[in-house]
């Protein structure tokens, strides 16, 4: 227990394996805490961490700190994954967005980071 909360390692989460959790840990070390499901999907390698793994993370409360509801996150998971995959592909080929011109956007640790809140429901 930590501050009245039960904590457990990512390996204890259903649908897990060592490789996905290493990728998640690396993305967090490189870019800091994940601010949303959208941020997570954009920064974590979508080829390694699949939908089933992310669903398990949502259901166990791993994203509760974002303030979004679990039901809401499960409802937008496919869209978040699609946007994240596109952001990762765009980063690999050097493709930018008109929203990148503001200067506060860009890659974090070699991974694309979402730059605007368009089409990203928070609840």
Tab-separated table of C-alpha atoms in Angstrom:
chain	number	residue	atom	x	y	z
A	1	UNK	CA	0.000	0.000	0.000
A	2	UNK	CA	1.161	3.502	-0.870
A	3	UNK	CA	-0.774	6.434	0.593
A	4	UNK	CA	-3.816	4.206	1.106
A	5	UNK	CA	-3.743	2.884	-2.475
A	6	UNK	CA	-2.935	-0.640	-3.548
A	7	UNK	CA	-0.098	-0.728	-6.051
A	8	UNK	CA	1.023	-3.645	-8.182
A	9	UNK	CA	3.421	-4.158	-11.052
A	10	UNK	CA	2.373	-4.109	-14.671
A	11	UNK	CA	3.191	-7.802	-14.951
A	12	UNK	CA	0.210	-8.472	-12.664
A	13	UNK	CA	-2.178	-6.978	-15.236
A	14	UNK	CA	-4.087	-9.475	-17.384
A	15	UNK	CA	-3.039	-9.724	-21.045
A	16	UNK	CA	0.470	-8.710	-20.163
A	17	UNK	CA	3.924	-9.748	-21.069
A	18	UNK	CA	7.375	-8.418	-20.353
A	19	UNK	CA	7.980	-6.764	-23.733
A	20	UNK	CA	4.958	-4.394	-23.733
A	21	UNK	CA	5.668	-3.212	-20.210
A	22	UNK	CA	9.288	-2.464	-21.076
A	23	UNK	CA	8.048	-0.276	-23.943
A	24	UNK	CA	5.602	1.520	-21.660
A	25	UNK	CA	8.316	2.121	-19.069
A	26	UNK	CA	10.718	3.455	-21.717
A	27	UNK	CA	8.101	5.827	-23.147
A	28	UNK	CA	7.352	7.173	-19.675
A	29	UNK	CA	11.029	7.624	-18.849
A	30	UNK	CA	11.604	9.495	-22.127
A	31	UNK	CA	8.493	11.676	-22.132
A	32	UNK	CA	7.205	11.817	-18.566
A	33	UNK	CA	3.803	10.863	-17.231
A	34	UNK	CA	1.051	10.050	-19.683
A	35	UNK	CA	-1.522	12.833	-19.673
A	36	UNK	CA	-4.309	10.920	-21.415
A	37	UNK	CA	-5.152	7.750	-23.264
A	38	UNK	CA	-4.465	9.684	-26.484
A	39	UNK	CA	-1.013	10.671	-25.241
A	40	UNK	CA	-0.315	7.052	-24.258
A	41	UNK	CA	-1.357	5.726	-27.679
A	42	UNK	CA	0.804	8.291	-29.470
A	43	UNK	CA	3.929	7.615	-27.403
A	44	UNK	CA	3.866	3.832	-26.875
A	45	UNK	CA	4.750	1.521	-29.761
A	46	UNK	CA	1.396	0.376	-31.099
A	47	UNK	CA	2.934	-2.765	-32.587
A	48	UNK	CA	3.971	-3.972	-29.136
A	49	UNK	CA	1.151	-2.822	-26.869
A	50	UNK	CA	-2.089	-4.063	-28.399
A	51	UNK	CA	-5.748	-3.237	-27.807
A	52	UNK	CA	-6.254	-6.086	-25.347
A	53	UNK	CA	-3.333	-4.886	-23.218
A	54	UNK	CA	-4.588	-1.305	-23.197
A	55	UNK	CA	-8.115	-2.446	-22.298
A	56	UNK	CA	-6.655	-4.346	-19.329
A	57	UNK	CA	-4.752	-1.226	-18.240
A	58	UNK	CA	-7.907	0.879	-18.453
A	59	UNK	CA	-9.958	-1.664	-16.517
A	60	UNK	CA	-7.394	-1.968	-13.711
A	61	UNK	CA	-7.293	1.814	-13.260
A	62	UNK	CA	-3.902	2.597	-14.778
A	63	UNK	CA	-5.341	5.699	-16.498
A	64	UNK	CA	-7.529	6.939	-13.640
A	65	UNK	CA	-5.071	9.767	-12.946
A	66	UNK	CA	-6.033	11.339	-16.294
A	67	UNK	CA	-9.496	12.170	-14.965
A	68	UNK	CA	-11.270	10.405	-17.813
A	69	UNK	CA	-13.825	7.713	-17.036
A	70	UNK	CA	-12.966	4.099	-17.733
A	71	UNK	CA	-16.136	3.681	-19.795
A	72	UNK	CA	-15.265	6.753	-21.838
A	73	UNK	CA	-11.718	5.559	-22.478
A	74	UNK	CA	-12.934	2.130	-23.557
A	75	UNK	CA	-15.356	3.874	-25.910
A	76	UNK	CA	-12.648	5.896	-27.662
A	77	UNK	CA	-9.852	3.331	-27.515
A	78	UNK	CA	-9.981	2.425	-31.209
A	79	UNK	CA	-9.921	6.083	-32.239
A	80	UNK	CA	-7.058	6.817	-29.832
A	81	UNK	CA	-5.083	3.870	-31.158
A	82	UNK	CA	-5.684	4.948	-34.752
A	83	UNK	CA	-4.581	8.506	-34.023
A	84	UNK	CA	-1.557	7.243	-32.123
A	85	UNK	CA	-0.549	4.906	-34.917
A	86	UNK	CA	-0.855	7.714	-37.460
A	87	UNK	CA	1.195	10.072	-35.270
A	88	UNK	CA	3.914	7.428	-34.959
A	89	UNK	CA	3.962	6.790	-38.705
A	90	UNK	CA	4.065	10.535	-39.431
A	91	UNK	CA	6.969	10.963	-37.009
A	92	UNK	CA	8.895	8.177	-38.747
A	93	UNK	CA	8.603	9.853	-42.142
A	94	UNK	CA	9.020	13.366	-40.774
A	95	UNK	CA	5.467	14.395	-41.595
A	96	UNK	CA	4.213	17.318	-39.533
A	97	UNK	CA	0.850	18.836	-38.877
A	98	UNK	CA	-0.230	22.444	-39.227
A	99	UNK	CA	-0.769	22.294	-35.464
A	100	UNK	CA	2.967	21.622	-35.007
A	101	UNK	CA	3.732	25.197	-36.059
A	102	UNK	CA	2.809	26.550	-32.634
A	103	UNK	CA	6.149	25.373	-31.245
A	104	UNK	CA	4.746	23.476	-28.272
A	105	UNK	CA	4.286	20.247	-30.170
A	106	UNK	CA	6.545	17.640	-31.561
A	107	UNK	CA	8.257	14.460	-30.719
A	108	UNK	CA	9.001	13.352	-27.215
A	109	UNK	CA	11.796	10.854	-26.918
A	110	UNK	CA	11.582	10.043	-30.615
A	111	UNK	CA	7.850	9.405	-30.365
A	112	UNK	CA	5.138	11.622	-31.738
A	113	UNK	CA	3.080	13.501	-29.195
A	114	UNK	CA	-0.437	14.746	-29.950
A	115	UNK	CA	-0.482	18.464	-30.542
A	116	UNK	CA	-4.076	19.520	-30.262
A	117	UNK	CA	-7.203	18.471	-28.475
A	118	UNK	CA	-9.280	18.153	-31.636
A	119	UNK	CA	-11.434	15.022	-31.605
A	120	UNK	CA	-10.020	13.944	-28.273
A	121	UNK	CA	-12.819	13.603	-25.739
A	122	UNK	CA	-11.629	13.651	-22.163
A	123	UNK	CA	-14.588	11.947	-20.503
